[in-house]
Short mmCIF file of N, CA, C and O in Angstrom, two decimals:
data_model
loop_
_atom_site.label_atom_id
_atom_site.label_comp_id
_atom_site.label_asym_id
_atom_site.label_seq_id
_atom_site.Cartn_x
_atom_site.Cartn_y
_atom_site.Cartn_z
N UNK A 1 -6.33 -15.25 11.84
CA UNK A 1 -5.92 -14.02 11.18
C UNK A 1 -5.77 -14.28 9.68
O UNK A 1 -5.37 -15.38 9.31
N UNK A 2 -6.09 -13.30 8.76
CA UNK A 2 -6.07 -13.21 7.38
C UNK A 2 -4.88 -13.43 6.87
O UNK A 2 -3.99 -13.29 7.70
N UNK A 3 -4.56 -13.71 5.87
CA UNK A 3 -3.14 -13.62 5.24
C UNK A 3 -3.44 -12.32 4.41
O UNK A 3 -4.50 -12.24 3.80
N UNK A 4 -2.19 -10.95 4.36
CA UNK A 4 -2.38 -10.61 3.25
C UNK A 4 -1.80 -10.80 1.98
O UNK A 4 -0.61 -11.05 1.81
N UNK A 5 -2.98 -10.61 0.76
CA UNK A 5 -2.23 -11.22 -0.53
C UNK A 5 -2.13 -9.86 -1.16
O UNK A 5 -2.96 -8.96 -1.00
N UNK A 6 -0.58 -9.77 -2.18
CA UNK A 6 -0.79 -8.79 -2.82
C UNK A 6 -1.29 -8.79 -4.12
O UNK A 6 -1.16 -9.79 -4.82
N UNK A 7 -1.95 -7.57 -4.60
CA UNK A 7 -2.76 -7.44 -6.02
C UNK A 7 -2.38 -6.71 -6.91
O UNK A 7 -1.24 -6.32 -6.66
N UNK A 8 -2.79 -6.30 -7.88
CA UNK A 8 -2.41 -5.12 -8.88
C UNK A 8 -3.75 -5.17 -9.54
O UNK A 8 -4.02 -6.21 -10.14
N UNK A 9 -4.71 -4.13 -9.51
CA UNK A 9 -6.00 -3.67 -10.51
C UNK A 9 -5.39 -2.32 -10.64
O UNK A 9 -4.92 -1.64 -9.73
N UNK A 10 -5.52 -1.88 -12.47
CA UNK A 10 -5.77 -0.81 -12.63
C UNK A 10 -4.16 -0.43 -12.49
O UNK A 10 -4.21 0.78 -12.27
N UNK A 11 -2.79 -0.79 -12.49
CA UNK A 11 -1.75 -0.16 -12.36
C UNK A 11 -1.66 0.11 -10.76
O UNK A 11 -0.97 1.08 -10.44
N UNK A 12 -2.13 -0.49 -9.94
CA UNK A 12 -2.48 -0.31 -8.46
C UNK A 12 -2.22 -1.46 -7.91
O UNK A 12 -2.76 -2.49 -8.30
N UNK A 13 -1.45 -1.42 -7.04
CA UNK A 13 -0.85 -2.36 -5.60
C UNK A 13 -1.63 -2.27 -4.46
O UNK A 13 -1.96 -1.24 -3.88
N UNK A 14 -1.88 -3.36 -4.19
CA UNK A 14 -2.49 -3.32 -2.67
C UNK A 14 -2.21 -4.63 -1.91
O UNK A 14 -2.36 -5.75 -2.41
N UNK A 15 -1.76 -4.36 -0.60
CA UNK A 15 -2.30 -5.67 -0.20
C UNK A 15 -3.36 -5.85 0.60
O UNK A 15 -3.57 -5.16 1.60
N UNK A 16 -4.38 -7.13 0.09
CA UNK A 16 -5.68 -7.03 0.66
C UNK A 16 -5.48 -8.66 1.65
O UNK A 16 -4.69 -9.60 1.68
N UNK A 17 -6.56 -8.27 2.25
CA UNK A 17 -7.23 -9.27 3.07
C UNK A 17 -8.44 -8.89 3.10
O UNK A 17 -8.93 -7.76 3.11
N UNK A 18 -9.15 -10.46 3.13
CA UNK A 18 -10.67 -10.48 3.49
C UNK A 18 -11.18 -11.92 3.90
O UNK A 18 -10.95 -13.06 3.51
N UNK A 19 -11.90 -11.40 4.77
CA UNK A 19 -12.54 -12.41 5.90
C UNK A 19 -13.07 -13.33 4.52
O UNK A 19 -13.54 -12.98 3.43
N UNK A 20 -12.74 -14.79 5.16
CA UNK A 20 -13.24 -15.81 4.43
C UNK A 20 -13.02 -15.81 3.29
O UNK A 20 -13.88 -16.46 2.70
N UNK A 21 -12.18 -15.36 2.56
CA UNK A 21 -11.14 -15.80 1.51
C UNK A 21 -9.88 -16.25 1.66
O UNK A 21 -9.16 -15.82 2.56
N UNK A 22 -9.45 -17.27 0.69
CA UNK A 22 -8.33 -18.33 0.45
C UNK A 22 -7.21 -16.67 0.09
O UNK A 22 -7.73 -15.55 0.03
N UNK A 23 -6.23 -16.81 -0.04
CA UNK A 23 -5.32 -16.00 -0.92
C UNK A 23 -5.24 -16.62 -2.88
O UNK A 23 -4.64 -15.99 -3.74
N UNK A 24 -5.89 -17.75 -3.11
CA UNK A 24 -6.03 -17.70 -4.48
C UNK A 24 -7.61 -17.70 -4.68
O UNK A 24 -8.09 -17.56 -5.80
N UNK A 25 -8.19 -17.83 -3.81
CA UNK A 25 -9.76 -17.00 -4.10
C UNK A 25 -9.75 -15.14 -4.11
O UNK A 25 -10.57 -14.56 -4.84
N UNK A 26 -9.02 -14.54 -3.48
CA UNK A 26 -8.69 -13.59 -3.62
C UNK A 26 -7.87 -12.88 -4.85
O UNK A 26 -8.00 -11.76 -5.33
N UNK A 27 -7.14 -13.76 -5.12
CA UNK A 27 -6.36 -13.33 -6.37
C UNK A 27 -7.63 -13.42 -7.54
O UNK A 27 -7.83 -12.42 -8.23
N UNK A 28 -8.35 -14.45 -7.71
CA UNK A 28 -9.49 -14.33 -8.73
C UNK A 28 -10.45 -13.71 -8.60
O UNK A 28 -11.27 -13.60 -9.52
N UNK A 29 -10.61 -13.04 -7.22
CA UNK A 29 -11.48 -12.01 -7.31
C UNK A 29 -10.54 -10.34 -7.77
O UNK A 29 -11.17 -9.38 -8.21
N UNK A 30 -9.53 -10.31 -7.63
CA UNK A 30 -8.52 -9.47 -8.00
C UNK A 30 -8.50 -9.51 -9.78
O UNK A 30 -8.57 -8.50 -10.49
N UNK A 31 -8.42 -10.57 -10.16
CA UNK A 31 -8.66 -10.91 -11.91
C UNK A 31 -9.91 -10.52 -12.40
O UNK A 31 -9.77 -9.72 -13.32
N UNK A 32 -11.00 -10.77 -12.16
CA UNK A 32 -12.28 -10.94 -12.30
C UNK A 32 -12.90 -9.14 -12.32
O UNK A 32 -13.91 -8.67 -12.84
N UNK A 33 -11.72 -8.44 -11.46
CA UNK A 33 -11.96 -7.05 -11.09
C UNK A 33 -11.10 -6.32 -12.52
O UNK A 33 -11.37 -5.35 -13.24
N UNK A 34 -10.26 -7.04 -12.51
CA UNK A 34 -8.99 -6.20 -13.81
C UNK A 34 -9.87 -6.62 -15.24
O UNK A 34 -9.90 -5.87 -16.21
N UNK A 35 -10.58 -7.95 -15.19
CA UNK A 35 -11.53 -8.13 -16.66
C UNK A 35 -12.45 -6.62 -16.77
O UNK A 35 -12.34 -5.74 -17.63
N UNK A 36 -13.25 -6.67 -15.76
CA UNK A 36 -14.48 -5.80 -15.85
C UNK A 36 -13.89 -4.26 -16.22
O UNK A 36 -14.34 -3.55 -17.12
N UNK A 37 -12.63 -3.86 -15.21
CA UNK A 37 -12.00 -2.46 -15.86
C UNK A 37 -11.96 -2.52 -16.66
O UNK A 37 -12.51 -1.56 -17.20
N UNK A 38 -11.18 -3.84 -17.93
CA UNK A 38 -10.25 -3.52 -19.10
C UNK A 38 -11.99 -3.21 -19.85
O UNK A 38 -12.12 -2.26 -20.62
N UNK A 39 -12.93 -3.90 -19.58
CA UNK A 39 -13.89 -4.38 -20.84
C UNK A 39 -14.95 -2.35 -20.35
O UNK A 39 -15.41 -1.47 -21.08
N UNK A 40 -14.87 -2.51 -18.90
CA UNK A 40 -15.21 -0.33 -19.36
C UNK A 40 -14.04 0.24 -19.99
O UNK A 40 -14.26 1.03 -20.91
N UNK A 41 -12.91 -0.01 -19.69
CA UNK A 41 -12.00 1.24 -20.11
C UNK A 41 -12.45 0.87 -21.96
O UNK A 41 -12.65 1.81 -22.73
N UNK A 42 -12.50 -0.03 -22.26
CA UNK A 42 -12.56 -0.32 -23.86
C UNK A 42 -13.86 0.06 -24.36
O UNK A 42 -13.88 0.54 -25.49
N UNK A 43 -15.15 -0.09 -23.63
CA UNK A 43 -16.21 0.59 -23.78
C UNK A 43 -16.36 2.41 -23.95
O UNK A 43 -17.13 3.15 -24.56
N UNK A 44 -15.26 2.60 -23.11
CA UNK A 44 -15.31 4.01 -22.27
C UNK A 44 -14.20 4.79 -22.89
O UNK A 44 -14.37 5.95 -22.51
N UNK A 45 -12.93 4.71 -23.83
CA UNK A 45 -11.83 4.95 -24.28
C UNK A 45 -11.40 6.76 -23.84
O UNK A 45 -10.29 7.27 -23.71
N UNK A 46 -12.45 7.22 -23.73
CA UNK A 46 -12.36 8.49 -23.72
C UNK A 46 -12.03 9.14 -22.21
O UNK A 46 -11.44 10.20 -22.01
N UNK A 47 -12.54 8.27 -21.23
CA UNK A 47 -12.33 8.18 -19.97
C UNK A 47 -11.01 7.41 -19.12
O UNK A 47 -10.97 6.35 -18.50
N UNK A 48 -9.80 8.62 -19.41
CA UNK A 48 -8.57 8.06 -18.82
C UNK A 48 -8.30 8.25 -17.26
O UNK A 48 -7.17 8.14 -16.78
N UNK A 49 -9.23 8.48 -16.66
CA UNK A 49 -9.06 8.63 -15.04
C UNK A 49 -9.24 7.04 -14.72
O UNK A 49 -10.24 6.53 -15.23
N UNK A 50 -8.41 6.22 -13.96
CA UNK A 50 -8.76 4.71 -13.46
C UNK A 50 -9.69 5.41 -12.55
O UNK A 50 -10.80 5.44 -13.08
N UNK A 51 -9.68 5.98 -11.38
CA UNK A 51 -10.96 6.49 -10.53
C UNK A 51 -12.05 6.24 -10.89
O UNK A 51 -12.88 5.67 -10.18
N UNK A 52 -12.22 6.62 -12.03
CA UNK A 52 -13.73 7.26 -12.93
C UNK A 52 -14.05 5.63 -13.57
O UNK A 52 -15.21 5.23 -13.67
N UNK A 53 -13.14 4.95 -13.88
CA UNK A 53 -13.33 3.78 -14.66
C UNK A 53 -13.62 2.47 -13.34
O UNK A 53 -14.45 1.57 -13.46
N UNK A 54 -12.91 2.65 -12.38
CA UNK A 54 -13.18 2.23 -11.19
C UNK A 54 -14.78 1.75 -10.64
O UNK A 54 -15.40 0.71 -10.42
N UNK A 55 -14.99 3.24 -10.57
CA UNK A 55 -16.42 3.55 -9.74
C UNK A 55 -17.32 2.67 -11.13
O UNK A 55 -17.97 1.66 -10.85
N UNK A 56 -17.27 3.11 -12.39
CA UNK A 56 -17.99 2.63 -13.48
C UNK A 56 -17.79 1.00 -13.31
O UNK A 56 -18.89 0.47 -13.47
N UNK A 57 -17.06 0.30 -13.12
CA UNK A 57 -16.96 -1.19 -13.17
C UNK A 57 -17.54 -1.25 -11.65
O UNK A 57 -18.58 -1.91 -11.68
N UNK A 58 -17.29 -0.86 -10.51
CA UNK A 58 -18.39 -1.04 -9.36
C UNK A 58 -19.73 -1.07 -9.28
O UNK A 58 -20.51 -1.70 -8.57
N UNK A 59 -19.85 -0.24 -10.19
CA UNK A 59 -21.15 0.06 -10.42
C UNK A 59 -22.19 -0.71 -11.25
O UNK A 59 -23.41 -0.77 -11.15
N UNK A 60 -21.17 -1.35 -12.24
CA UNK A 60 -21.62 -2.39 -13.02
C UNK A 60 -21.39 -3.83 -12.24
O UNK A 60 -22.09 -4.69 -12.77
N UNK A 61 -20.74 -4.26 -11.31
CA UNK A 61 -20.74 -5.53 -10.84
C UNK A 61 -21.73 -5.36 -9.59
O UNK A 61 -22.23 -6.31 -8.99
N UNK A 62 -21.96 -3.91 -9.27
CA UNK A 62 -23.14 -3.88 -8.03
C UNK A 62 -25.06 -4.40 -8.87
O UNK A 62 -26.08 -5.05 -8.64
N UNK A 63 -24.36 -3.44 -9.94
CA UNK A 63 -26.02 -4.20 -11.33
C UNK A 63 -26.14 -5.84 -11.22
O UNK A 63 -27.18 -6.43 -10.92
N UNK A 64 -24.81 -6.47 -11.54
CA UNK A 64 -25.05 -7.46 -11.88
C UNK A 64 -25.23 -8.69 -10.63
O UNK A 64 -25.89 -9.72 -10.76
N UNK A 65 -24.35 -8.22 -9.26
CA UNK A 65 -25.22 -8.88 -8.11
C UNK A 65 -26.72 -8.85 -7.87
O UNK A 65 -27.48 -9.77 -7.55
N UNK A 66 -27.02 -7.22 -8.17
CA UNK A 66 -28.34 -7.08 -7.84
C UNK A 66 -29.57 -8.06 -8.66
O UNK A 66 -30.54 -8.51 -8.06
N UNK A 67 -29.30 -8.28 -10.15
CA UNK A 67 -30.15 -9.04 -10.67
C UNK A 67 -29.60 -10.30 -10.11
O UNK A 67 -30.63 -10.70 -9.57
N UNK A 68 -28.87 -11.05 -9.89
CA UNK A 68 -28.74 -12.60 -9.38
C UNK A 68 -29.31 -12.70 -7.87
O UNK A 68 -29.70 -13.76 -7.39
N UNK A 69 -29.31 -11.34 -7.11
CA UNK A 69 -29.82 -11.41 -6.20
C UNK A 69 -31.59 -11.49 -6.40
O UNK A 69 -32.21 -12.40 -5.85
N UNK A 70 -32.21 -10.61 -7.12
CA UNK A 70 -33.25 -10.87 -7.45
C UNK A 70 -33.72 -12.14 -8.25
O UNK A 70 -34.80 -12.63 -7.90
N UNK A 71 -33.04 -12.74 -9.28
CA UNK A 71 -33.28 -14.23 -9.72
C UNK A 71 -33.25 -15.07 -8.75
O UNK A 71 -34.16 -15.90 -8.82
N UNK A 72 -32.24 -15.25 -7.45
CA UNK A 72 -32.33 -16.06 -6.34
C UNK A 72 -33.98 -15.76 -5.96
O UNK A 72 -34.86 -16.54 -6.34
N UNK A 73 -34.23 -14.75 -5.30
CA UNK A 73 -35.66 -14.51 -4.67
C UNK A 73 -36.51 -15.02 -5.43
O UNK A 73 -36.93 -16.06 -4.93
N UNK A 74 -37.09 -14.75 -6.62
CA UNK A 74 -37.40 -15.22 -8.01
C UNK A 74 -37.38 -16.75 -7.48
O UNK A 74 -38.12 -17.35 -6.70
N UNK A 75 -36.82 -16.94 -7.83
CA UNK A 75 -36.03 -18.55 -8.03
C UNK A 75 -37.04 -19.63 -6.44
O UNK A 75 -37.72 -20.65 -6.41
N UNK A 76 -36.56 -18.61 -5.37
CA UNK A 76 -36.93 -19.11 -3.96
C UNK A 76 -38.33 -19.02 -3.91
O UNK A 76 -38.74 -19.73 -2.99
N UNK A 77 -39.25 -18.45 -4.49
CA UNK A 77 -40.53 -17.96 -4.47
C UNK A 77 -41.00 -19.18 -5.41
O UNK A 77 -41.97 -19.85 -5.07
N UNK A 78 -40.50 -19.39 -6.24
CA UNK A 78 -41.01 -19.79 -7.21
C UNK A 78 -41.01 -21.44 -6.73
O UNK A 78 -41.84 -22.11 -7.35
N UNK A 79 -40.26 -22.10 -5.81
CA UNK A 79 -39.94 -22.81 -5.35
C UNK A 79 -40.85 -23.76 -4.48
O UNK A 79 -41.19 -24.94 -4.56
N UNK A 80 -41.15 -22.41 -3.37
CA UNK A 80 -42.23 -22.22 -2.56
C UNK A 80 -43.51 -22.50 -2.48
O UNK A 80 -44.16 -23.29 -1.80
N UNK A 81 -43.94 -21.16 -3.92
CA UNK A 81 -45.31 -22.03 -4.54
C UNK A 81 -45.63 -23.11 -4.69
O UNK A 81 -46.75 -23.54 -4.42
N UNK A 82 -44.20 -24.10 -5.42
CA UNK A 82 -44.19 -25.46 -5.87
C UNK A 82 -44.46 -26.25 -4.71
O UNK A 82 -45.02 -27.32 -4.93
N UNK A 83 -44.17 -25.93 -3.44
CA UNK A 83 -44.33 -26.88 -2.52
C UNK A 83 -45.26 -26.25 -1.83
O UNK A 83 -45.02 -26.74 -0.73
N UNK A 84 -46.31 -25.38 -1.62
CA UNK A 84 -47.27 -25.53 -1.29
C UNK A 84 -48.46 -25.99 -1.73
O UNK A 84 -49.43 -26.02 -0.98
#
């Protein structure tokens, strides 16, 4: 069973759990989440809904999996060739 750890993003409490996280791997994914808000809300100043600033930093860490996910493939292909 999970431990739950508690968080704060965004002026927001939760306590989370998630499969296959430590409770201080969790907390830095909890940090790592409050960087990306502060650096939209500071991009975004005009946009005081956390909701709205929320979805905008999701949306931007879903971008930035997606290209590392594609550099992996990239990366694995490129690999491939080499050994055939």
């Amino acid at each position: 069973m999970n431990e739950k750890v508690p968080i704060e993003i965004g002026r927001r409490r939760l306590n989370v759990e998630m499969e296959g996280f430590t409770p201080l791997q969790i907390l830095e994914l909890a940090r790592q989440v409050q960087v990306k808000l502060d650096e939209i809300s500071a991009r975004y100043p005009q946009i005081v809904d956390t909701s709205k600033l929320a979805i905008l930093a999701a949306l931007e860490v879903a971008a930035e999996l997606h290209q590392l996910r594609d550099a992996v493939i990239t990366n694995n292909r490129q690999v491939e060739h080499k050994l055939d």
